[in-house]
Amino acid sequence: MSDMVAATNNDVWLDRRTKSVPRGVVTAHPLVVEKASGSEVWDTEGNRYLDFVGGIGVLNVGHNHPKVTEAVTRQLSKVSHACFQVAAYPGYITLAERLNQLVGKGVDCQSVFFTSGAEAVENAVKIARGYTNRPGIIAFDGAFHGRTLLGSTLTGMSQPYKQNFGPFAGGIYRLPYPNEYREITEQQCLKALDTLFASQIMPDQVAAIILEPVQGDGGFLPAPPTFMRALREITQKHGILLICDEVQTGFGRTGTMFAFEQSDIMPDLVTVAKSLGGGLPISGVVGRAEVMNGPLPGGLGGTYGGNALACAASLAVLDVMEEEKLLERSVQSGQKLNERLNQLAEKYACIGVVRGVGFMQAVEIVDPDTGKEDADMTAAILSAAFDEGLLLIKCGLHRNVVRFLAPLVTTDSQLEEALHIFDIALAKATGRI
């Protein structure tokens, strides 16, 4: 087959992918994307799909936003990479200043940039240990903090993130995470923390507690604001740092710039990534200046951390969010999505619960007779939605949660089209049509 034919045939590309890319890298849909714009993508055969995955929460401002593209193109004509550890450049410093203001809101903060969310998490742990001179880190069941060794250790799911990958990093302890639908209360979780302090590690040996204000891969589970405030009080009492992993929740996904803001607390450290770069790889740790200055000089950084192109993209993303009022749009679109998903829950018994914050919404798919998690039905729903032109992915400990991560720039008509397709997918998967 000629290269020209191969370049326009999804099946040919997917066959080449199977031969050249290991199965450890999972591709959710049998799709090869050739171009994208806003909330839409087109495959190599010209088929259009509504993208309600958004690079797994990376594209809050949508694919190829003109202002992001323009900023990156302009930067490319100046310098693409210099490595901040060799020579500083304006974009890195300006981006740090803006994030310090957004996170700190008057508190003196500093920022350091990396490439991936996992790197941000690992460095947040390094910063916490360097500042406190303590070894222990407490994480939560159902958490996802990356695929590196420490990231996998912190992640609270066995498959596929831990299976056959041990032994894991030491000094990590785990707690249950609140889940109202599964009757795991915040009181139970706080009691488990007391037990952990009494039986496994004293508070004065704990450097930090890390959590996602809304668990992402764990099932779109929001931490109750009262739980967040209780953790903040406990950590401050014992000199423990509180790390909020905002890799997926940050930059408007939940209706505020960062999800922790909705609990009226100030973490010590915040990890950011995904939508910060608008499609370019960048991550960071933002935190109180006193804490950020804990590690010795030279202990932080990375070759591509805060790359000049990614910093330019990030600054454009922050401009777009402000100019296009995307925080307000996240709240409005989230309300519409939540209302319509609850309507579908009344129609389809396989939807056990609808939950989320802002435009970060999900449905948990269950067996209507037993209430148990139904991963097979979830897979069938996703497949049917794909066939109709809608991209969605699953999450949750039992992979039975359908998550919606559409760009914040998604139009009302695109949202209605997606929900119509989701209705059809539910009907097909449940045998109604």
Coordinates of N, CA, C and O in Angstrom, one line a residue, residues 26-127:
V26 N -1.9 2.5 26.4 CA -3.2 2.2 26.0 C -3.8 3.4 25.2 O -3.7 4.6 25.6
T27 N -4.4 3.1 24.0 CA -5.2 4.1 23.3 C -6.7 3.8 23.4 O -7.1 2.7 23.0
A28 N -7.4 4.7 24.0 CA -8.8 4.4 24.4 C -9.7 4.1 23.2 O -10.6 3.3 23.3
H29 N -9.5 4.8 22.1 CA -10.4 4.6 20.9 C -9.6 4.2 19.7 O -8.4 4.7 19.5
P30 N -10.2 3.5 18.8 CA -9.5 3.1 17.5 C -9.5 4.3 16.6 O -10.2 4.3 15.6
L31 N -8.7 5.3 16.9 CA -8.8 6.6 16.2 C -7.4 7.2 16.0 O -6.6 7.1 17.0
V32 N -7.2 7.7 14.9 CA -5.9 8.5 14.7 C -6.3 9.9 14.2 O -6.8 10.1 13.2
V33 N -6.0 10.8 15.1 CA -6.4 12.2 14.9 C -5.4 12.9 14.0 O -4.2 12.9 14.2
E34 N -5.9 13.6 13.0 CA -5.1 14.4 12.0 C -5.1 15.9 12.2 O -4.1 16.6 12.1
K35 N -6.3 16.4 12.6 CA -6.4 17.8 12.9 C -7.5 18.0 13.9 O -8.3 17.2 14.2
A36 N -7.4 19.2 14.5 CA -8.3 19.5 15.6 C -8.6 21.0 15.7 O -7.7 21.8 15.3
S37 N -9.7 21.4 16.3 CA -10.0 22.8 16.5 C -11.1 22.9 17.6 O -12.1 22.3 17.5
G38 N -10.9 23.7 18.6 CA -11.8 23.9 19.6 C -12.2 22.6 20.3 O -11.3 22.0 21.0
S39 N -13.4 22.2 20.2 CA -13.9 21.0 20.9 C -14.1 19.8 19.8 O -14.8 18.9 20.1
E40 N -13.5 20.0 18.7 CA -13.7 19.0 17.6 C -12.4 18.5 17.1 O -11.4 19.2 17.1
V41 N -12.4 17.2 16.7 CA -11.2 16.6 16.1 C -11.7 15.8 14.8 O -12.8 15.4 14.7
W42 N -10.7 15.6 13.9 CA -11.0 14.9 12.7 C -9.9 13.8 12.5 O -8.7 14.0 12.8
D43 N -10.4 12.6 12.1 CA -9.4 11.5 12.0 C -8.8 11.6 10.6 O -9.1 12.5 9.8
T44 N -7.9 10.6 10.3 CA -7.2 10.6 9.0 C -8.0 10.4 7.8 O -7.6 10.6 6.7
E45 N -9.3 9.9 8.1 CA -10.2 9.7 7.0 C -11.2 10.9 6.9 O -12.2 10.8 6.1
G46 N -11.1 11.9 7.7 CA -11.9 13.1 7.6 C -13.2 13.0 8.5 O -14.0 13.9 8.4
N47 N -13.3 12.0 9.3 CA -14.5 11.8 10.2 C -14.4 12.8 11.4 O -13.3 12.9 12.0
R48 N -15.5 13.5 11.7 CA -15.5 14.5 12.8 C -16.0 13.8 14.1 O -16.9 13.0 14.1
Y49 N -15.3 14.2 15.2 CA -15.7 13.8 16.5 C -15.8 15.0 17.5 O -14.9 15.9 17.4
L50 N -16.8 14.9 18.3 CA -16.8 15.9 19.5 C -15.8 15.4 20.5 O -15.9 14.2 21.0
D51 N -14.9 16.2 20.9 CA -13.8 15.7 21.9 C -14.2 16.2 23.3 O -14.0 17.3 23.7
F52 N -14.8 15.2 24.0 CA -15.1 15.5 25.4 C -14.1 14.8 26.4 O -14.5 14.5 27.5
V53 N -12.9 14.6 25.8 CA -11.8 14.1 26.6 C -10.8 15.3 26.8 O -10.2 15.4 27.9
G54 N -10.6 16.0 25.7 CA -9.7 17.2 25.8 C -8.3 16.9 26.2 O -7.7 17.6 27.1
G55 N -7.7 15.8 25.7 CA -6.3 15.4 26.1 C -6.3 15.0 27.5 O -5.2 15.2 28.2
I56 N -7.3 14.5 28.1 CA -7.5 14.2 29.5 C -7.3 15.4 30.3 O -6.4 15.5 31.2
G57 N -8.2 16.4 30.0 CA -8.2 17.6 30.8 C -7.1 18.6 30.5 O -6.8 19.5 31.3
V58 N -6.5 18.5 29.3 CA -5.4 19.4 29.0 C -5.9 20.6 28.2 O -5.2 21.7 28.3
L59 N -7.0 20.5 27.6 CA -7.4 21.6 26.6 C -8.6 22.4 27.1 O -9.6 22.4 26.4
N60 N -8.5 23.0 28.2 CA -9.6 23.8 28.7 C -9.9 25.0 27.8 O -11.0 25.4 27.7
V61 N -8.9 25.5 27.1 CA -9.1 26.5 26.1 C -9.3 26.0 24.7 O -9.4 26.7 23.7
G62 N -9.4 24.7 24.6 CA -9.7 24.0 23.3 C -8.5 23.7 22.5 O -7.4 24.2 22.8
H63 N -8.7 22.9 21.4 CA -7.6 22.6 20.5 C -7.2 23.9 19.7 O -8.0 24.6 19.2
N64 N -5.9 24.1 19.6 CA -5.3 25.1 18.7 C -6.0 26.5 18.8 O -6.4 27.1 17.8
H65 N -6.2 26.9 20.0 CA -6.8 28.3 20.2 C -5.9 29.3 19.5 O -4.6 29.3 19.6
P66 N -6.4 30.2 18.7 CA -5.6 31.1 17.9 C -4.6 31.9 18.7 O -3.5 32.1 18.2
K67 N -5.0 32.3 19.9 CA -4.1 33.1 20.7 C -2.9 32.3 21.2 O -1.8 32.8 21.3
V68 N -3.2 31.0 21.5 CA -2.1 30.1 22.0 C -1.2 29.8 20.8 O 0.1 29.9 20.9
T69 N -1.8 29.5 19.6 CA -1.0 29.2 18.5 C -0.1 30.4 18.1 O 1.1 30.3 17.7
E70 N -0.7 31.6 18.1 CA 0.1 32.8 17.8 C 1.2 33.1 18.8 O 2.4 33.4 18.4
A71 N 1.0 32.9 20.1 CA 2.0 33.1 21.1 C 3.2 32.1 20.9 O 4.4 32.5 21.0
V72 N 2.9 30.9 20.6 CA 3.9 29.9 20.4 C 4.7 30.1 19.1 O 5.9 30.0 19.1
T73 N 4.0 30.5 18.1 CA 4.7 30.8 16.8 C 5.6 32.0 17.0 O 6.8 32.0 16.5
R74 N 5.2 33.0 17.7 CA 6.0 34.2 18.0 C 7.2 33.9 18.8 O 8.3 34.3 18.5
Q75 N 7.0 33.0 19.8 CA 8.2 32.6 20.6 C 9.2 31.8 19.8 O 10.4 31.9 20.0
L76 N 8.6 30.9 19.0 CA 9.5 30.1 18.2 C 10.5 30.9 17.3 O 11.6 30.4 17.0
S77 N 10.1 32.1 16.9 CA 11.0 32.9 16.1 C 12.0 33.6 16.9 O 13.0 34.2 16.4
K78 N 11.9 33.5 18.3 CA 12.9 34.1 19.2 C 13.8 33.1 19.7 O 15.0 33.0 19.5
V79 N 13.3 32.2 20.6 CA 14.1 31.1 21.2 C 13.1 30.0 21.5 O 12.1 30.2 22.1
S80 N 13.5 28.8 21.2 CA 12.6 27.6 21.5 C 13.0 27.0 22.8 O 12.1 26.5 23.5
H81 N 14.3 27.0 23.1 CA 14.8 26.3 24.3 C 16.1 26.8 24.7 O 17.0 27.0 23.8
A82 N 16.3 27.1 26.0 CA 17.6 27.5 26.5 C 18.0 26.8 27.7 O 19.2 26.7 28.1
C83 N 17.0 26.2 28.4 CA 17.1 25.5 29.7 C 17.3 26.6 30.8 O 18.4 27.3 30.9
F84 N 16.3 26.7 31.6 CA 16.3 27.8 32.7 C 17.5 27.6 33.6 O 17.9 28.6 34.2
Q85 N 18.0 26.4 33.8 CA 19.2 26.2 34.7 C 20.5 26.7 34.1 O 21.5 26.7 34.7
V86 N 20.4 27.1 32.8 CA 21.6 27.6 32.1 C 21.5 29.2 32.0 O 22.4 29.9 32.4
A87 N 20.3 29.6 31.6 CA 20.1 31.0 31.4 C 18.6 31.3 31.6 O 17.7 30.6 31.0
A88 N 18.2 32.3 32.4 CA 16.8 32.6 32.6 C 16.3 33.3 31.3 O 17.0 33.8 30.5
Y89 N 14.9 33.3 31.2 CA 14.3 34.0 30.1 C 12.9 34.6 30.6 O 12.4 34.1 31.6
P90 N 12.5 35.6 29.9 CA 11.3 36.4 30.4 C 10.1 35.6 30.6 O 9.4 35.8 31.6
G91 N 9.7 34.6 29.7 CA 8.5 33.9 29.8 C 8.4 33.1 31.1 O 7.3 33.1 31.8
Y92 N 9.4 32.4 31.5 CA 9.4 31.7 32.7 C 9.2 32.6 34.0 O 8.3 32.2 34.8
I93 N 9.9 33.7 34.0 CA 9.7 34.6 35.2 C 8.3 35.2 35.2 O 7.7 35.3 36.3
T94 N 7.8 35.6 34.0 CA 6.5 36.2 34.0 C 5.4 35.2 34.4 O 4.5 35.6 35.1
L95 N 5.6 34.0 33.9 CA 4.6 33.0 34.2 C 4.6 32.7 35.7 O 3.6 32.5 36.3
A96 N 5.8 32.6 36.3 CA 5.9 32.4 37.7 C 5.2 33.5 38.5 O 4.4 33.3 39.5
E97 N 5.4 34.7 38.1 CA 4.8 35.9 38.7 C 3.3 35.8 38.7 O 2.6 36.0 39.7
R98 N 2.7 35.4 37.5 CA 1.3 35.3 37.4 C 0.7 34.2 38.2 O -0.4 34.4 38.9
L99 N 1.3 33.1 38.2 CA 0.8 31.9 39.0 C 0.9 32.2 40.5 O 0.1 31.8 41.3
N100 N 2.0 32.9 40.9 CA 2.2 33.2 42.3 C 1.0 34.1 42.8 O 0.5 33.9 43.9
Q101 N 0.6 35.0 42.0 CA -0.6 35.9 42.3 C -1.9 35.1 42.3 O -2.7 35.3 43.2
L102 N -2.1 34.2 41.3 CA -3.3 33.4 41.2 C -3.5 32.5 42.4 O -4.6 32.3 42.9
V103 N -2.4 31.8 42.8 CA -2.5 30.9 43.9 C -2.4 31.6 45.3 O -3.2 31.3 46.1
G104 N -1.5 32.5 45.4 CA -1.3 33.2 46.7 C -2.3 34.2 47.1 O -2.6 34.3 48.3
K105 N -2.8 34.9 46.1 CA -3.8 36.0 46.5 C -3.3 36.9 47.6 O -4.0 37.0 48.6
G106 N -2.1 37.3 47.6 CA -1.5 38.2 48.6 C -0.5 37.5 49.5 O 0.3 38.1 50.1
V107 N -0.5 36.1 49.5 CA 0.5 35.4 50.2 C 1.7 35.3 49.3 O 1.6 35.1 48.1
D108 N 2.9 35.5 49.9 CA 4.2 35.5 49.1 C 4.4 34.0 48.6 O 4.7 33.1 49.4
C109 N 4.4 33.8 47.3 CA 4.6 32.5 46.7 C 5.7 32.5 45.7 O 6.1 33.6 45.2
Q110 N 6.2 31.3 45.4 CA 7.2 31.1 44.3 C 6.8 29.9 43.5 O 6.0 29.1 44.0
S111 N 7.3 29.9 42.3 CA 6.9 28.8 41.3 C 8.2 28.2 40.7 O 9.2 28.9 40.5
V112 N 8.1 26.9 40.4 CA 9.2 26.2 39.7 C 8.5 25.3 38.6 O 7.4 24.8 38.9
F113 N 9.0 25.2 37.4 CA 8.3 24.5 36.3 C 9.1 23.3 35.9 O 10.3 23.2 36.0
F114 N 8.2 22.3 35.5 CA 8.7 21.0 35.0 C 8.0 20.7 33.7 O 7.5 21.6 33.0
T115 N 7.9 19.4 33.4 CA 7.3 19.0 32.1 C 6.0 18.3 32.2 O 5.1 18.6 31.5
S116 N 5.9 17.4 33.2 CA 4.7 16.5 33.3 C 4.1 16.7 34.7 O 4.8 17.1 35.7
G117 N 2.8 16.3 34.9 CA 2.2 16.3 36.2 C 2.9 15.5 37.2 O 3.0 15.8 38.4
A118 N 3.4 14.3 36.8 CA 4.1 13.4 37.7 C 5.4 14.1 38.2 O 5.7 13.9 39.4
E119 N 6.1 14.8 37.3 CA 7.3 15.5 37.8 C 6.9 16.6 38.8 O 7.6 16.8 39.8
A120 N 5.8 17.2 38.6 CA 5.4 18.3 39.6 C 5.1 17.6 40.9 O 5.5 18.1 42.0
V121 N 4.4 16.5 40.9 CA 4.1 15.8 42.2 C 5.4 15.3 42.9 O 5.6 15.5 44.1
E122 N 6.3 14.7 42.1 CA 7.6 14.3 42.7 C 8.3 15.4 43.3 O 8.9 15.3 44.4
N123 N 8.4 16.5 42.7 CA 9.1 17.7 43.2 C 8.4 18.3 44.3 O 9.1 18.9 45.2
A124 N 7.1 18.3 44.4 CA 6.4 18.8 45.5 C 6.7 18.0 46.8 O 6.9 18.5 47.9
V125 N 6.9 16.7 46.6 CA 7.3 15.8 47.7 C 8.7 16.1 48.1 O 9.0 16.2 49.3
K126 N 9.6 16.3 47.1 CA 11.0 16.7 47.5 C 11.0 18.0 48.3 O 11.7 18.2 49.2
I127 N 10.2 19.0 47.8 CA 10.2 20.3 48.5 C 9.7 20.1 49.9 O 10.2 20.7 50.9

